[in-house]
Coordinates of C-alpha atoms in Angstrom, one line a residue:
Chain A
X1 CA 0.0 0.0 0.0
X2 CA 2.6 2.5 1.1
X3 CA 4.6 1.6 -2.3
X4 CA 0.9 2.6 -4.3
X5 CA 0.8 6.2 -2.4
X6 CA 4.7 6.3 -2.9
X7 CA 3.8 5.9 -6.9
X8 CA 0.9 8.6 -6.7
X9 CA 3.6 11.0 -4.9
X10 CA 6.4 10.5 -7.7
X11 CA 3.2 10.9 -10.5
X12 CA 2.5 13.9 -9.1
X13 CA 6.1 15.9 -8.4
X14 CA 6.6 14.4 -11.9
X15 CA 3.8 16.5 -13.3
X16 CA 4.9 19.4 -11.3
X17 CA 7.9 19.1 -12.6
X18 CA 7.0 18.8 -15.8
X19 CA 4.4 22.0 -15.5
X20 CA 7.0 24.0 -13.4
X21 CA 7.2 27.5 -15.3
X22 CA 10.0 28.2 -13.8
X23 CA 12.4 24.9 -14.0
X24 CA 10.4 22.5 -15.9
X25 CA 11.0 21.7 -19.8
X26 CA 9.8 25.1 -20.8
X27 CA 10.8 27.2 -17.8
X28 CA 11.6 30.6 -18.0
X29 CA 14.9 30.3 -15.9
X30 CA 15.4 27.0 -18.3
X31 CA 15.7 28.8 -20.9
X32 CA 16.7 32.3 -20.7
X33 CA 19.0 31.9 -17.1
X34 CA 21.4 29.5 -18.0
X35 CA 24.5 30.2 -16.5
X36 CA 23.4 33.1 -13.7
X37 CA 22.9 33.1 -10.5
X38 CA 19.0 32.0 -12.0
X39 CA 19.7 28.7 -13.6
X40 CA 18.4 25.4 -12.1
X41 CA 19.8 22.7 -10.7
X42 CA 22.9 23.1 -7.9
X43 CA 24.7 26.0 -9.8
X44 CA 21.7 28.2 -9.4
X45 CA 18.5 29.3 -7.3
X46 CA 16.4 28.8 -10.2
X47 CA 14.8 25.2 -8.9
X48 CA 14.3 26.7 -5.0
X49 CA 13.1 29.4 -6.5
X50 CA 10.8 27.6 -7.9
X51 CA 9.4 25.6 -5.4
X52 CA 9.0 28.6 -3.6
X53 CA 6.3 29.8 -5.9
X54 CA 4.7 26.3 -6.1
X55 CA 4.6 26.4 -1.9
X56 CA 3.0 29.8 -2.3
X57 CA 0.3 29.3 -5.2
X58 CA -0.8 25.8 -3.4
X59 CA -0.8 27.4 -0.4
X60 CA -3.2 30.3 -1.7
X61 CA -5.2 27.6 -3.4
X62 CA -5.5 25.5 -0.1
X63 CA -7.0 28.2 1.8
X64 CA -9.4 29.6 -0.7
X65 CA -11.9 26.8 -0.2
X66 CA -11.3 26.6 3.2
X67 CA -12.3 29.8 3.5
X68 CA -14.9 30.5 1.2
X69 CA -16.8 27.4 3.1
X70 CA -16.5 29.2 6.7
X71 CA -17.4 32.5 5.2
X72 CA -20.4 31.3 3.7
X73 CA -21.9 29.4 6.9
X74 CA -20.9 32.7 8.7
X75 CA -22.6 35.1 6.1
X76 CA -25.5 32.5 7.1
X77 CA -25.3 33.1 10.7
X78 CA -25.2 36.8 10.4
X79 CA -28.7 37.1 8.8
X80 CA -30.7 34.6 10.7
X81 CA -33.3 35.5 12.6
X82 CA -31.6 33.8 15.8
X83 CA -30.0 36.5 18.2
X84 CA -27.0 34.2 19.3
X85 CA -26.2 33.2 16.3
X86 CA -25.9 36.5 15.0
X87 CA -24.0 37.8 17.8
X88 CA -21.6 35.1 17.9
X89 CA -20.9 35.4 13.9
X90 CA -20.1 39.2 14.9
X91 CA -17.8 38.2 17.3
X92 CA -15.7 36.2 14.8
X93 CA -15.6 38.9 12.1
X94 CA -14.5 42.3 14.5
X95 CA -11.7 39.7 16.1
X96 CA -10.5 38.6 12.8
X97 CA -10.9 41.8 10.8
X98 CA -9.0 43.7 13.8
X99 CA -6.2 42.0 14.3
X100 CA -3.2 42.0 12.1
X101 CA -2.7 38.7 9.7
X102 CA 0.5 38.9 11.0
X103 CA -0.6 38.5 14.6
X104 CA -3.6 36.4 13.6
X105 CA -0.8 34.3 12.3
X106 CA 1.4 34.4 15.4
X107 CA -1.6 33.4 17.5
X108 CA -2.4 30.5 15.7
X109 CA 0.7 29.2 15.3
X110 CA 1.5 29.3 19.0
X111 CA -1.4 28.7 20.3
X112 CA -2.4 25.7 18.3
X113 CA 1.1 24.5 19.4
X114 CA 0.9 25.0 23.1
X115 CA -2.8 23.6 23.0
X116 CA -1.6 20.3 21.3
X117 CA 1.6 20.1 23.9
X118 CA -1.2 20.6 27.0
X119 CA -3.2 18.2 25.5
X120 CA -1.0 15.5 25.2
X121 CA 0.8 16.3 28.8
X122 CA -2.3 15.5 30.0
X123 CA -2.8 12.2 28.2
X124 CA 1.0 11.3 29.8
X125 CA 3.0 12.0 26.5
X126 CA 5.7 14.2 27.1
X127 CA 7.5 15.5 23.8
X128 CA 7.9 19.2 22.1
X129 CA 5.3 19.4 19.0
X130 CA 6.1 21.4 16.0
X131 CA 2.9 21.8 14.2
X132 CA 3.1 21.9 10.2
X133 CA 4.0 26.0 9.6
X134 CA 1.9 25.2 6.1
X135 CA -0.9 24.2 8.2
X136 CA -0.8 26.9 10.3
X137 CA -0.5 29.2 7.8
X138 CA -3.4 27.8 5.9
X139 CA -5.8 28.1 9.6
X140 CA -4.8 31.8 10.3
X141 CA -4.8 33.2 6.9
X142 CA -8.0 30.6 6.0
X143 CA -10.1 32.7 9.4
X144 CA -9.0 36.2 8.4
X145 CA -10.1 35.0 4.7
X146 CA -13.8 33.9 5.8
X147 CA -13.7 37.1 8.1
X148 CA -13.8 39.0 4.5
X149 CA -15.7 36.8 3.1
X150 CA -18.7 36.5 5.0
X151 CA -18.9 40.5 4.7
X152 CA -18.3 40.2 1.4
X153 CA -21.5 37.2 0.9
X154 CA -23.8 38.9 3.3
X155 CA -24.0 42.2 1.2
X156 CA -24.5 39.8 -2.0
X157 CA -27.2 37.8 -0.1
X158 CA -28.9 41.2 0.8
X159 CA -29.0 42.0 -2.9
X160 CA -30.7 38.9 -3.7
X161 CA -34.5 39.9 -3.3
X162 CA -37.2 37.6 -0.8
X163 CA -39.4 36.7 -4.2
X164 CA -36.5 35.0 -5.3
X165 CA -37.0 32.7 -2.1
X166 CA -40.7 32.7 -2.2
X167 CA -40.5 31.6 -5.8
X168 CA -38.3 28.6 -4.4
X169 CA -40.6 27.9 -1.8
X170 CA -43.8 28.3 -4.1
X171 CA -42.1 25.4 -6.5
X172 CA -41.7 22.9 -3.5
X173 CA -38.1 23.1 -3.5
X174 CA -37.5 23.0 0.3
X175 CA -34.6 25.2 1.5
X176 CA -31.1 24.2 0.6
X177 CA -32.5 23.2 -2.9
X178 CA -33.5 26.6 -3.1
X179 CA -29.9 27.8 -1.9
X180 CA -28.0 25.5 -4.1
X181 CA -30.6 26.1 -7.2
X182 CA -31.7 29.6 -7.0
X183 CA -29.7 31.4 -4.8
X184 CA -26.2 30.9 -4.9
X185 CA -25.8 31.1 -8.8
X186 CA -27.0 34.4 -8.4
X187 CA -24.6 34.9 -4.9
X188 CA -21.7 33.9 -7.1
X189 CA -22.4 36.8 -10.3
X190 CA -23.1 39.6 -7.7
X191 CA -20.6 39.0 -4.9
X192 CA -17.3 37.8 -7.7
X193 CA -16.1 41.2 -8.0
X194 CA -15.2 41.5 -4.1
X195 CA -14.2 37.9 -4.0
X196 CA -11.5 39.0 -6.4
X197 CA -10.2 41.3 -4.4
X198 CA -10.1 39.3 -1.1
X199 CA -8.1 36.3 -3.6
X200 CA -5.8 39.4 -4.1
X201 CA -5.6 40.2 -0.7
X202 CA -5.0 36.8 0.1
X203 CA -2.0 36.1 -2.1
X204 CA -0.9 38.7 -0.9
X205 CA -0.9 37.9 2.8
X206 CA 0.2 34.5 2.0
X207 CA 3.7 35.6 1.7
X208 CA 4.0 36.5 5.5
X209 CA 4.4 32.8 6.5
X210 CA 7.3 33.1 5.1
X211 CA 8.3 34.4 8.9
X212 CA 7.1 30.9 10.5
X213 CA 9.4 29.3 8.6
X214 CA 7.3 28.2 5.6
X215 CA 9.3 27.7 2.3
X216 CA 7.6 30.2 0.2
X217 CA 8.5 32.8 -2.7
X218 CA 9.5 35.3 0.1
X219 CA 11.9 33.0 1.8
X220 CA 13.8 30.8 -0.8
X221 CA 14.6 34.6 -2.8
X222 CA 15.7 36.0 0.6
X223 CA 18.2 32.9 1.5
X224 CA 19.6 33.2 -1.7
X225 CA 20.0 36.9 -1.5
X226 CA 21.5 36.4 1.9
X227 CA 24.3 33.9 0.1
X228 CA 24.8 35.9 -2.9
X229 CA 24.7 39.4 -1.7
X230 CA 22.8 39.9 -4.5
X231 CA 19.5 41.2 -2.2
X232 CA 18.0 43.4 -4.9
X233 CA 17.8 41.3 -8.1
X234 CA 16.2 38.2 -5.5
X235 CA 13.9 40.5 -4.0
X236 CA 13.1 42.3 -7.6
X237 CA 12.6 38.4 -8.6
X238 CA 10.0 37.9 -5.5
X239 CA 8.0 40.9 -6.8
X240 CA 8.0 39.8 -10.1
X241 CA 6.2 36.4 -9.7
X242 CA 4.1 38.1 -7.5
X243 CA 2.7 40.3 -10.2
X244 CA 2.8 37.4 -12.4
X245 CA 0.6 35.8 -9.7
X246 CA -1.7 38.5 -9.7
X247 CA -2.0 39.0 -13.5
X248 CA -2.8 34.8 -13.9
X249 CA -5.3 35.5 -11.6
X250 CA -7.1 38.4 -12.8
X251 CA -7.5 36.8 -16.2
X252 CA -9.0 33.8 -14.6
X253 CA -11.4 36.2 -13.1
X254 CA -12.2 37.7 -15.9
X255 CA -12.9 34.1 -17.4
X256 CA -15.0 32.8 -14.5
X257 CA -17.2 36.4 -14.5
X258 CA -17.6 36.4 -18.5
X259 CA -19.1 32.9 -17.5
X260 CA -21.2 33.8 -15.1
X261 CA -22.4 36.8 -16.7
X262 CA -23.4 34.9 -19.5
X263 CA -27.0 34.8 -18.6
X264 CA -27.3 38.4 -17.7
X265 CA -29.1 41.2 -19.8
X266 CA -27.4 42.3 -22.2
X267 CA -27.6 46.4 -22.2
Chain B
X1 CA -81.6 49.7 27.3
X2 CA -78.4 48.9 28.8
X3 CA -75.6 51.4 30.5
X4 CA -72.1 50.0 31.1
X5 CA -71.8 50.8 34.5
X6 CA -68.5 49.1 35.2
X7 CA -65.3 48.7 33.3
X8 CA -63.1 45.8 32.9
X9 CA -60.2 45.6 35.0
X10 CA -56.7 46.3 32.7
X11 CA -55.6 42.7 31.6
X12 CA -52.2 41.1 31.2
X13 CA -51.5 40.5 27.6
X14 CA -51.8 36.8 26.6
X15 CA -48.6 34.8 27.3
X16 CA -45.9 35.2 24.2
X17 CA -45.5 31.7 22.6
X18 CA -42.2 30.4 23.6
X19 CA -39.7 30.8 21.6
X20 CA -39.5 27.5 19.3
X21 CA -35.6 24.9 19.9
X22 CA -34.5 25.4 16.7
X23 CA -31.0 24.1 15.0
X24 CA -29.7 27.6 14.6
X25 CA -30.4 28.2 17.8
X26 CA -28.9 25.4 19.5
X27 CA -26.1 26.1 17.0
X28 CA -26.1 29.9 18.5
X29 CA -25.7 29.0 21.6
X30 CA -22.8 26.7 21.6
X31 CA -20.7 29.0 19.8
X32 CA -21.5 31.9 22.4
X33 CA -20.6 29.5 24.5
X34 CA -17.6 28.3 23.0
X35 CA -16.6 32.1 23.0
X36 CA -17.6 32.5 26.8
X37 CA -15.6 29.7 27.6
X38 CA -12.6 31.2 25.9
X39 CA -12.7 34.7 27.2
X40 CA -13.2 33.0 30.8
X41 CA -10.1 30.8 29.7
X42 CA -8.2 33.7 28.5
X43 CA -9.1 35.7 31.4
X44 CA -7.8 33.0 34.0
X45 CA -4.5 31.8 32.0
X46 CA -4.2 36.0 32.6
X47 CA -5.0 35.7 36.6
X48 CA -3.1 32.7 36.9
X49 CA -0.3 34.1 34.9
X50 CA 0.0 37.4 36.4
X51 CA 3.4 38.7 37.2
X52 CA 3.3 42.1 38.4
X53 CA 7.4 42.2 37.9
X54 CA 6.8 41.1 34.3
X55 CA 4.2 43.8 33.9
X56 CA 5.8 46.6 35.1
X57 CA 8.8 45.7 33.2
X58 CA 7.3 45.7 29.4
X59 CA 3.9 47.5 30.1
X60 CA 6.4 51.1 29.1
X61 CA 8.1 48.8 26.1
X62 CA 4.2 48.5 24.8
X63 CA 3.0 51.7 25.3
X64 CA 6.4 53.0 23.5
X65 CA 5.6 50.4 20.7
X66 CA 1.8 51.6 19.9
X67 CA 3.0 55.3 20.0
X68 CA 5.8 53.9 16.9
X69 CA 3.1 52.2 15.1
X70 CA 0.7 55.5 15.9
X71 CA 3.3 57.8 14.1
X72 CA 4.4 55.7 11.3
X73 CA 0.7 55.3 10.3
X74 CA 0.2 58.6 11.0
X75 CA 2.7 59.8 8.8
X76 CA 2.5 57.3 6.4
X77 CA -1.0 58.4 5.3
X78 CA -0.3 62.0 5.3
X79 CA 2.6 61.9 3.1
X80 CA 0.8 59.0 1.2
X81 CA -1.8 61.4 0.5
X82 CA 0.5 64.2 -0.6
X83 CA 2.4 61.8 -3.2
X84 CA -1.5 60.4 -4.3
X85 CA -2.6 63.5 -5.5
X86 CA -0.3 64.0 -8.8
X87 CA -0.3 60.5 -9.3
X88 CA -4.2 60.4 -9.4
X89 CA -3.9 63.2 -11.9
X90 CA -1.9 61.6 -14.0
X91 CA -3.8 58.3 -13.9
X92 CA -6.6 60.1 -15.0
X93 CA -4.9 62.5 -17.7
X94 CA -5.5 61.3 -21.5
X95 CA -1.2 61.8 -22.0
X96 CA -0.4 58.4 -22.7
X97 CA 3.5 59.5 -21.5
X98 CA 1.6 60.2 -17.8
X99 CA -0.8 57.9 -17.5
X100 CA 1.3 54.6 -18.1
X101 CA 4.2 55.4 -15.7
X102 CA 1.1 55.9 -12.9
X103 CA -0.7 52.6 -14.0
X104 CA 2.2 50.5 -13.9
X105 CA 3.0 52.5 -10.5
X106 CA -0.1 51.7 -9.1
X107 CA -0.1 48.0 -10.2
X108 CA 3.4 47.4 -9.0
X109 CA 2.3 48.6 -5.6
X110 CA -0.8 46.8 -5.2
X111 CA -0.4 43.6 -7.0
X112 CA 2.9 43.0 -4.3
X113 CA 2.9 41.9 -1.0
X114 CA 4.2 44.9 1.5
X115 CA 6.4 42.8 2.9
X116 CA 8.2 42.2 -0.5
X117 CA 8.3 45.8 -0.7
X118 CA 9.8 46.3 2.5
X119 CA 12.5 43.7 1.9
X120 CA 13.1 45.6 -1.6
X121 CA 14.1 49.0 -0.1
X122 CA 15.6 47.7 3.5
X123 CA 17.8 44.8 2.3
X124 CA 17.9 45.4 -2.0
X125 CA 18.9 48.6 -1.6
X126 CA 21.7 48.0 0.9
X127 CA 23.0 45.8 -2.6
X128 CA 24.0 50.0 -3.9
X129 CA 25.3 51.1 -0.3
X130 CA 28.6 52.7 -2.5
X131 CA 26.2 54.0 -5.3
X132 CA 23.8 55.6 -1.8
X133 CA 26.8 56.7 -0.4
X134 CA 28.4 58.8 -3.1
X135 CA 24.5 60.3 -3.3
X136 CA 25.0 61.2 0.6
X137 CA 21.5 59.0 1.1
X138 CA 23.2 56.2 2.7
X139 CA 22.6 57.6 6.8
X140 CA 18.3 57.3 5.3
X141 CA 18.3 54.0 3.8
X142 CA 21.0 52.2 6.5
X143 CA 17.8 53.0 9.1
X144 CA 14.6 50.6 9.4
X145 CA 12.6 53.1 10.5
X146 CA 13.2 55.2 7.2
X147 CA 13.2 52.2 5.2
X148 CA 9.8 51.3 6.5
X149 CA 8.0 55.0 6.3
X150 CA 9.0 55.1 2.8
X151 CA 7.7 51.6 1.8
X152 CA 4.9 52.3 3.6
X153 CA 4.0 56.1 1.6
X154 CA 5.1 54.7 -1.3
X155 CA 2.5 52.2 -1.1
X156 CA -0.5 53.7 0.4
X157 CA 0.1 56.4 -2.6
X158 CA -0.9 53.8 -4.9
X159 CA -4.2 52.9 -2.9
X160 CA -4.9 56.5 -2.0
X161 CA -4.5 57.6 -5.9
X162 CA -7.1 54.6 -6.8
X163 CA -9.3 55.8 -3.9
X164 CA -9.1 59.8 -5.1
X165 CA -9.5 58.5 -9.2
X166 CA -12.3 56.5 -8.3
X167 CA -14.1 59.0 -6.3
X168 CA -13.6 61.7 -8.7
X169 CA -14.9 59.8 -11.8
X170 CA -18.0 58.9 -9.7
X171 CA -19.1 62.7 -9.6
X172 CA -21.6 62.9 -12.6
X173 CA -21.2 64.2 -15.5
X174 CA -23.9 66.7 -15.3
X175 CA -22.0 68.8 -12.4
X176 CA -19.1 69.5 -14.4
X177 CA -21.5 70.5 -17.4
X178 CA -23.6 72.5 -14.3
X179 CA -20.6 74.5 -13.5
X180 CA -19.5 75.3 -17.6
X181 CA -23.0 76.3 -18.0
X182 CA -22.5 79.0 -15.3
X183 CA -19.1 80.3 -16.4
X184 CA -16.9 78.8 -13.5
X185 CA -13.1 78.6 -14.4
X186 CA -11.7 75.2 -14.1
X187 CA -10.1 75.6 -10.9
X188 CA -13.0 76.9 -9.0
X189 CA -15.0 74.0 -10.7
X190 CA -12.6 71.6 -9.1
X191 CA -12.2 72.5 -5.6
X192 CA -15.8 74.1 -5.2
X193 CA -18.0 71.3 -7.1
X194 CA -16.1 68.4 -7.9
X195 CA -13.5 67.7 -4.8
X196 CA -16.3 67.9 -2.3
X197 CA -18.5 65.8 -3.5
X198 CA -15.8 63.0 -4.4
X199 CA -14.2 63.1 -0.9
X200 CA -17.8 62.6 0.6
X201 CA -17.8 59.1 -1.9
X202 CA -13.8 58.6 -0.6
X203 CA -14.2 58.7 2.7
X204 CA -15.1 55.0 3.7
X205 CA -12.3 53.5 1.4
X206 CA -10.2 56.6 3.2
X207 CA -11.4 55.0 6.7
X208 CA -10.2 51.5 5.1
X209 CA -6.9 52.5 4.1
X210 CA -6.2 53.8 7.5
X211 CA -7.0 50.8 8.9
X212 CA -5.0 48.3 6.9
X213 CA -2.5 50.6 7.5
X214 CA -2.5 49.6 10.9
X215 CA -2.5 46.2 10.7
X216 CA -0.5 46.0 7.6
X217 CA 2.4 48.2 9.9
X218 CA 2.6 45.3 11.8
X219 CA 5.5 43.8 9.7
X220 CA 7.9 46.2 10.3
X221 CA 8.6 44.3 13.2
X222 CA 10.0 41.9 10.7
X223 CA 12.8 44.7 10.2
X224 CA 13.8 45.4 13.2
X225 CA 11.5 48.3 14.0
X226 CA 10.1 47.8 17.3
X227 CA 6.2 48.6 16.8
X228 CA 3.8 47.5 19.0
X229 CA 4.3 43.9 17.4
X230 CA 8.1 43.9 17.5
X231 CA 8.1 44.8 21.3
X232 CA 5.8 41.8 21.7
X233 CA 7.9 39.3 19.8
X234 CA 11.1 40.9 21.6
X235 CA 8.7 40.1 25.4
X236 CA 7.4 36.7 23.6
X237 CA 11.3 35.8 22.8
X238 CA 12.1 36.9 26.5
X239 CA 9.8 35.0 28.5
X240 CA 8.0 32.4 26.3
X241 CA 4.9 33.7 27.3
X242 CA 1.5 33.4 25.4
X243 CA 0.0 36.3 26.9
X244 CA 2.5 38.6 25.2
X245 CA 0.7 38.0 21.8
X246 CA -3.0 38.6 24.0
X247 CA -1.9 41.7 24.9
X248 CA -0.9 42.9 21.7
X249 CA -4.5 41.0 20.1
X250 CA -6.1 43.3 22.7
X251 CA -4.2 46.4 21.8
X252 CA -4.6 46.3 18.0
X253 CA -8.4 45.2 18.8
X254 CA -9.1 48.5 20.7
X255 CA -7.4 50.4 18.1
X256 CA -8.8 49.3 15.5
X257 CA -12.6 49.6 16.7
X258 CA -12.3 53.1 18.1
X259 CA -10.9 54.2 14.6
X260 CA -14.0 52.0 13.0
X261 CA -16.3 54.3 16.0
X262 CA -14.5 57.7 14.9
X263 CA -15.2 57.1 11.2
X264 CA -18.3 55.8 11.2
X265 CA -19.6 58.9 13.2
X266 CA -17.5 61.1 11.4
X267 CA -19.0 59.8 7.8
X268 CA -22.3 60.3 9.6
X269 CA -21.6 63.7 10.5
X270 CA -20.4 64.8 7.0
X271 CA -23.0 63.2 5.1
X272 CA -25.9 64.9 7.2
X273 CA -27.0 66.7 4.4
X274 CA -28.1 63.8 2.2
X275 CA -30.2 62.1 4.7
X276 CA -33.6 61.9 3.6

């Protein structure tokens, strides 16, 4: 069994590596770096260069979901007609949208640490725990995400006129039919435009794990500017696939909104 | 023929139905719970933890970091705002020669992280020390703090110019044609019809800005500036002691939702006028 997963591993760093558009077959550093301080392979910081940027998009595309699915239960909370529920759903969002991400990020990486270590004292298992920093960095910025977020989907839901739930209702669709059929297609085209600013926001938070000691863009570029002296070319590099980050992605969004649009009126 | 004689005594109102156990609220109430039960937790990890030697000795240390974070913001939005104005100008202008250089300006700045910013002017520039030190500029860029309020105007320039463009092309058309119709010279038409009416539409991102300055200022720390969050890691690295980063959470917190207060009665105030 462990020989099958071992295989799926390979497959995929295989892919990866064969996708990498910065060291793969067609790589950018491949092709035009050979040579530098940029090439790959042990002469260079091309290839931990690159997996910097892979640790960083995956990261960014770990959290989205994660918190996207807490943002939308919260949005939930905050406009039911249930007082506790409400408050409590405004307690999450002023914490999380008040604190710094890089404190948010502090606090969750100690905390969960120290809670883990207490909880395993007690069950008679004495050892220091490091938690994963990629996990960690996926919870905190994940919660500051869905703070966003649920801001974000509640002004969308609010948009979204009663008749369109009556309609539901009036059909015999029972309620998360009429979510899933009625409501949250028409969710998606009106809150997009702010989710695509919190993706921004959130690629770019995600490079401050780079101080818990997560691999990413931010920290491959500065070790090798720290062993090369070369500190502004690395850094100049981390800015650039940044705004190569941010340019993929805004085309995307324009892709998925031209989709979603595609049933609107056309004025 | 019949005379009411008496009256009926005042009567309670019927009984309100009870309120029905529903999921949402069971769900409600767990999760207050679950907050409860961590503010109590907090609070007595605080009490248990108290160490009045430990208190008096970084309690100055905090208040020293918040007033650095206080005046970096501070000045970083003022002299943010200064650098925003040309730059929304030339955003707007129909000069091709002025309006790319502030587009690709304003994208740099935003689509970056501040971080990577930071680490651009702190440690890339220290890559030309001789080059800075021939210039004489070498005593401003050798110094974090410096470093860190230039990052930090550079990049709220680039917000503040999208916030000012944005506001002004919101003002209708039909006020700028207003104030041709009557005679008004361009400048006047500016400052008297146009500028007040796109600050009023500014002001919330303005209120925004301010506060992820805030929070963003946090990573100075990172550099060796000690803000309010580099004087906690420097008490976290000292004593090991998880309260350090609650008191800091706490401080940012307050901050944070008295500025939220100030400008959302300030925006109230201003926009008096346009209540119906």
């Amino acid at each position: 069994m462990s020989g099958f997963f071992s295989a799926i591993a390979e497959a995929v760093s295989a892919f990866l590596g064969f996708i990498d558009p910065l060291c793969g077959p067609a790589g950018v550093f491949r092709w035009f770096a050979e040579g530098t301080l940029l090439s790959c392979g042990d002469a260079g910081w091309g290839d931990e260069i690159a997996i910097g940027f892979l640790v960083t998009a995956s990261l960014a595309v770990a959290t989205l979901p994660l918190g996207l699915l807490i943002g939308f239960f919260i949005a939930l909370a905050k406009q039911s007609p249930e007082r506790s529920l409400r408050l409590a759903a405004d307690i999450y969002t002023t914490i999380f949208r008040g604190l710094p991400e890089l404190l948010t990020l502090f606090i969750v990486y100690y905390g969960i640490q120290i809670l883990v270590q207490n909880l395993l004292s007690a069950l008679g298992y004495q050892q220091a725990i490091e938690i994963n920093a990629f996990v960690a960095g996926m919870i905190a910025l994940g919660v500051v995400f869905s703070a966003y977020c649920s801001e974000v989907l509640l002004s969308a839901f609010r948009a979204i006129p009663r008749g369109q739930y009556e309609a539901g209702y009036a059909l015999g669709l029972h309620h998360g039919r009429t979510m899933g059929l009625i409501i949250v297609p028409q969710l998606v085209r009106i809150a997009l435009p702010g989710l695509g600013n919190l993706w921004m926001a959130l690629l770019k938070d995600t490079a401050l794990v780079s101080v818990i000691g997560l691999s990413d863009i931010l920290r491959q570029t500065g070790i090798a500017a720290r062993v090369t002296k070369e500190a502004f070319l690395f850094y100049g590099i981390a800015c650039g696939l940044f705004l190569v980050l941010a340019f993929l992605s805004s085309i995307v969004f324009s892709m998925i909104e031209a989709r979603v649009q595609r049933s609107e009126v056309r004025r | 023929m019949s005379v009411v004689t008496t009256l009926l005594p005042p009567q309670a109102p019927p009984p309100a139905p009870a309120r029905p156990y529903t999921l949402s609220r069971f769900v409600g109430s767990a999760v207050l719970g679950i907050w409860l039960a961590l503010a109590v937790g907090i609070f007595l990890t605080v009490v248990d933890g108290w160490d009045p030697a430990k208190f008096s000795r970084y309690a100055p240390n905090y208040l020293s970091g918040l007033g650095v974070t206080l005046l970096l913001v501070a000045l970083s939005i003022t002299l943010g705002a200064v650098v925003s104005l040309p730059l929304a100008f030339a955003r707007m202008s129909n000069n091709k020669l002025l309006s790319w250089p502030a587009y690709a300006y304003v994208y740099f700045f935003r689509g970056t992280p501040l971080l990577t910013q930071l680490f651009l002017v702190y440690y890339g520039l220290g890559s030309f020390s001789a080059e800075l030190k021939a210039m004489g500029l070498w005593g401003f860029f050798r110094d974090a703090w410096n470093c860190a309020l230039l990052t930090f105007t550079l990049n709220t320039a680039a917000y503040q110019a999208e916030i000012l463009r944005g506001a002004i092309e919101s003002v209708p058309r039909g006020q700028h044609e207003g104030a041709a119709s009557l005679g008004l010279p361009g400048r006047v038409t500016f400052f008297k019809i146009i500028l007040p009416q796109a600050l009023i539409v500014a002001l919330r991102p303005y209120g925004n800005e301010i506060i992820l300055m805030i929070k963003g200022s946090a990573i100075v720390s990172i550099v060796t500036v000690f803000d309010l969050m580099g004087e906690t890691r420097r008490a976290f690295s000292r004593t090991f002691d998880y309260q350090t980063y609650l008191w800091a959470a706490l401080l940012y917190l307050m901050i944070v939702e008295l500025m939220r207060n100030v400008w959302a009665w300030l925006e109230a105030r201003l926009t008096r006028h346009l209540k119906r």
